[in-house]
CSV table of C-alpha atoms in Angstrom, one decimal:
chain,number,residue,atom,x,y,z
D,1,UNK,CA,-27.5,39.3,-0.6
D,2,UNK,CA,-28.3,35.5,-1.2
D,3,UNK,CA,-26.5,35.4,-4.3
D,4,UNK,CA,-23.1,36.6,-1.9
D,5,UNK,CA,-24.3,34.4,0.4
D,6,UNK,CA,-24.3,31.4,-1.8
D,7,UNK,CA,-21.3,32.6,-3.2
D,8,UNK,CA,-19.5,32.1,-0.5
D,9,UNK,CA,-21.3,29.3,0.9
D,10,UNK,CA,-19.5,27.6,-2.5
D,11,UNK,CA,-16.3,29.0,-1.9
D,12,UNK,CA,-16.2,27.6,1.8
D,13,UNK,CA,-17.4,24.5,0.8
D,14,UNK,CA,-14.5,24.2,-1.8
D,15,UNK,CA,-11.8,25.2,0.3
D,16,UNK,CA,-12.6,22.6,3.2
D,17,UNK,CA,-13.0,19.8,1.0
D,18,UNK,CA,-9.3,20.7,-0.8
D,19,UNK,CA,-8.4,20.7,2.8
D,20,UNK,CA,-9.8,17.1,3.5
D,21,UNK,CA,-8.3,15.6,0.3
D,22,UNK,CA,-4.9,17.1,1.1
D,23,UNK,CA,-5.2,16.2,4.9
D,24,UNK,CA,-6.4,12.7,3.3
D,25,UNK,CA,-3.4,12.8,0.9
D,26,UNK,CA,-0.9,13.2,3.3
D,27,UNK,CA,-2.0,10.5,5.9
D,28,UNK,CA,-1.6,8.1,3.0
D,29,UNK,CA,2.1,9.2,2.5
D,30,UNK,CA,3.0,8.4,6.1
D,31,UNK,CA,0.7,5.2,6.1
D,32,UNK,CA,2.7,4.0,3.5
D,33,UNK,CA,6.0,4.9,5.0
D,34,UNK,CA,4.9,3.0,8.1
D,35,UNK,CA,3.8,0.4,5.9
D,36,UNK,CA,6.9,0.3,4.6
D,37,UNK,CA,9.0,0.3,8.1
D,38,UNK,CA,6.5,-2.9,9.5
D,39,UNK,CA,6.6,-5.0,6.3
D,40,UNK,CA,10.2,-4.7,5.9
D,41,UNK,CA,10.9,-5.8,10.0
D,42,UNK,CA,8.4,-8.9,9.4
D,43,UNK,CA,10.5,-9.9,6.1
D,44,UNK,CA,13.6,-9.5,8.1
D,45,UNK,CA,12.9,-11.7,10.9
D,46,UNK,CA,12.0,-14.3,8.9
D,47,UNK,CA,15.3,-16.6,8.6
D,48,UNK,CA,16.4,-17.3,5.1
D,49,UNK,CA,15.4,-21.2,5.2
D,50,UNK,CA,11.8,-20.3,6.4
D,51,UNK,CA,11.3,-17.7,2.9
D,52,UNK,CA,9.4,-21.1,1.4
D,53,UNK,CA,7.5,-21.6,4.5
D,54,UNK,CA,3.5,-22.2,3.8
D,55,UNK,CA,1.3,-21.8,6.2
D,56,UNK,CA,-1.0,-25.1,4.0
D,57,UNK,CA,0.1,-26.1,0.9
D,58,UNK,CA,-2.8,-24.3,-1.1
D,59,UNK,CA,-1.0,-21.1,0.9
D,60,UNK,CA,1.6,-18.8,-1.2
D,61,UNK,CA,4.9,-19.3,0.3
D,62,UNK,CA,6.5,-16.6,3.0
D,63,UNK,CA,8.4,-15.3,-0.1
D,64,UNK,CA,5.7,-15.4,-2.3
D,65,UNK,CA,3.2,-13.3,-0.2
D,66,UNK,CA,6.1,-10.3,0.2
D,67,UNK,CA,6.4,-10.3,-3.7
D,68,UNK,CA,1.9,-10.5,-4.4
D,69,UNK,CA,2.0,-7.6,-2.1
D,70,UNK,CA,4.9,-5.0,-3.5
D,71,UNK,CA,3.0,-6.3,-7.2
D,72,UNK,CA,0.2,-5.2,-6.6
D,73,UNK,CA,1.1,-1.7,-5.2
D,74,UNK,CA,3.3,-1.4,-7.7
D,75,UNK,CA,0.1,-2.2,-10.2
D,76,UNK,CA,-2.0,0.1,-8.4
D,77,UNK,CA,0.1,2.8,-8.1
D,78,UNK,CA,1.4,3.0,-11.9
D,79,UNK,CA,-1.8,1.8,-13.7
D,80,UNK,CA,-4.6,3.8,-11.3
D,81,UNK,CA,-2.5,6.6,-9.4
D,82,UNK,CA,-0.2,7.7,-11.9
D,83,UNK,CA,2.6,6.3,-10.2
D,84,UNK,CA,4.7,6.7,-13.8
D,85,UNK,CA,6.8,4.2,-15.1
D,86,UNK,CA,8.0,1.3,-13.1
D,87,UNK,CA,11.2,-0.2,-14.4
D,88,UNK,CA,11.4,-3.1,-11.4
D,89,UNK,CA,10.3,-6.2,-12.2
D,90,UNK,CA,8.6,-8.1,-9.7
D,91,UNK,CA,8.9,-12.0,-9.9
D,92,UNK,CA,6.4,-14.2,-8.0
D,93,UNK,CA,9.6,-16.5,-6.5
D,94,UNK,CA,12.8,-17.7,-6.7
D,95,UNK,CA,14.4,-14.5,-4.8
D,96,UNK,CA,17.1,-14.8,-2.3
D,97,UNK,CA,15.8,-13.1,1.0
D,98,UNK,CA,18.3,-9.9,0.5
D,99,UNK,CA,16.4,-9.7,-3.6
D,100,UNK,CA,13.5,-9.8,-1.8
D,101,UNK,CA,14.1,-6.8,0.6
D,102,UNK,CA,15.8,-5.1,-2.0
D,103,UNK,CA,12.8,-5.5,-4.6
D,104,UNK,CA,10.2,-4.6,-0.9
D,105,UNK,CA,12.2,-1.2,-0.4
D,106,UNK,CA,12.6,-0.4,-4.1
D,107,UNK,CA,8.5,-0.7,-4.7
D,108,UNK,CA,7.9,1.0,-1.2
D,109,UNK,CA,10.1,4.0,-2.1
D,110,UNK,CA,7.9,3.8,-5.4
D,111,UNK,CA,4.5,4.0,-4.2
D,112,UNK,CA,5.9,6.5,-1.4
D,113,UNK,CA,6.5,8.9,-4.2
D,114,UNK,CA,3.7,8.0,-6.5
D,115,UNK,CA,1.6,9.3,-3.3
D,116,UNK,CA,3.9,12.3,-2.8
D,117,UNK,CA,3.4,13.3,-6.4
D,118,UNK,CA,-0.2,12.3,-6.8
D,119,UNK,CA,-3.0,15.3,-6.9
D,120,UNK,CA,-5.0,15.2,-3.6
D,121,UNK,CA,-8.3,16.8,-6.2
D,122,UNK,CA,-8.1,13.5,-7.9
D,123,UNK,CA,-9.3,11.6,-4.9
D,124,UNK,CA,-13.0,11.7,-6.5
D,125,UNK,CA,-11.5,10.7,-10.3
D,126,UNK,CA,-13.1,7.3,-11.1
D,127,UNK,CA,-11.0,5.0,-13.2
D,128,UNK,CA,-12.0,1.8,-15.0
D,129,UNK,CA,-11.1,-0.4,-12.4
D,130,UNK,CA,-11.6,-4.4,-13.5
D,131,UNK,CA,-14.1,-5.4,-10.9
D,132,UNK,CA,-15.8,-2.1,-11.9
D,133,UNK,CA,-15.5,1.6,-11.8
D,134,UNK,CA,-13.5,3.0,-8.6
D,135,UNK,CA,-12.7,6.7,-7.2
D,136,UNK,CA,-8.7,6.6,-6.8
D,137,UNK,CA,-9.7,7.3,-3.1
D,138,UNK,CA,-10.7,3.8,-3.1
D,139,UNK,CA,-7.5,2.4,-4.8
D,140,UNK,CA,-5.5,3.9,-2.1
D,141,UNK,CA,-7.7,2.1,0.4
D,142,UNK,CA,-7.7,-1.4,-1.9
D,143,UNK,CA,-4.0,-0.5,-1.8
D,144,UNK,CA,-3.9,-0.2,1.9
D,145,UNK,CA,-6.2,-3.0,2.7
D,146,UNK,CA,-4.3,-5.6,0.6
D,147,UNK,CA,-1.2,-5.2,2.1
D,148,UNK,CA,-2.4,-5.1,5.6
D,149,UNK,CA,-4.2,-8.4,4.8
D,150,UNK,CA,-1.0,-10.0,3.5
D,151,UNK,CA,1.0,-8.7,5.9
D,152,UNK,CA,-1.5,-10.2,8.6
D,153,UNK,CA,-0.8,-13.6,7.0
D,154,UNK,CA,3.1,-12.8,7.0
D,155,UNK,CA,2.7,-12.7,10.9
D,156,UNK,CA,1.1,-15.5,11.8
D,157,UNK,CA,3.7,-17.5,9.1
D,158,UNK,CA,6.2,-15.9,11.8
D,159,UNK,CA,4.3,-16.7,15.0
D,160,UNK,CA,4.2,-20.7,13.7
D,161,UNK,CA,7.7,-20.5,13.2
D,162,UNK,CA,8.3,-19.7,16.8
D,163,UNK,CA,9.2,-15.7,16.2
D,164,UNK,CA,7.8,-12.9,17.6
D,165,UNK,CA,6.9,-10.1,15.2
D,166,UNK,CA,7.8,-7.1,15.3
D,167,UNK,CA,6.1,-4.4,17.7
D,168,UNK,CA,3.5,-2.8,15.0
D,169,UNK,CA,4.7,0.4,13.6
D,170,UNK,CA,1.3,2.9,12.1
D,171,UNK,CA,1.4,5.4,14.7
């Protein structure tokens, strides 16, 4: 009797947390795709002479911040997630506004499908990350969490250029 009870105690255990990981999995999809949507409305508002705004001169430039972003998903995605290979190559400048939101949907559409494609029972795999060791759980956050804080800095670059951003899109 406590050996089938255990036994499925196990089983019911394993079955909500492949539950969780996929529910996890999925959010992550549509967080990027709303990622996408926002960051892609912020570079558009921007006017063409404003892409080499800095906020301070120690600052990366308007450009510059929309390229460090889409770099390091795309580093995220193919070296920790399994994204697969990336054949885009992401400079750090000297793109025309239209490269530049060509080069944002082309990386977005990349980690969209690295994330559609990745295995939500790997969320617990650590990988040799090079701070230190990391579950890929917490790549997709570190993935998250550096875009949102770039994007952040995006807005207010807007805001001192006298544009309102875009209504926020993550709902």
């Amino acid at each position: 009797m406590i050996k089938t009870f255990f036994l499925g105690f196990v089983l019911f255990s394993l079955s909500v947390r492949a539950q969780t990981d996929s529910l996890f999995a999925n959010a992550a999809i549509l967080k990027m795709k709303h990622s996408k949507e926002y960051t892609i409305k912020v570079a558009q508002l921007m006017p063409v002479s404003k892409y080499g705004y800095k906020a301070s001169p120690e600052e990366m430039s308007f450009e510059q911040q929309l390229l460090h972003v889409v770099k390091g998903m795309q580093s995220l995605c193919k070296d920790y997630l399994g994204g697969g290979p990336n054949t885009i190559q992401v400079p750090d400048s000297n793109l025309d506004k239209d490269e530049t939101i060509k080069v944002l949907n082309t990386v977005y559409d990349y980690a969209i499908n690295s994330l559609e494609n990745f295995k939500p029972n790997q969320l617990s795999d650590t990988v040799s990350f090079f701070i230190k060791p990391m579950n890929k759980l917490r790549i997709i956050n570190l993935m998250n969490d550096h875009q949102t804080h770039h994007r952040a800095q995006l807005v207010v670059y807007l805001r001192m250029n006298g544009i309102k951003p875009p209504d926020y899109v993550g709902w």
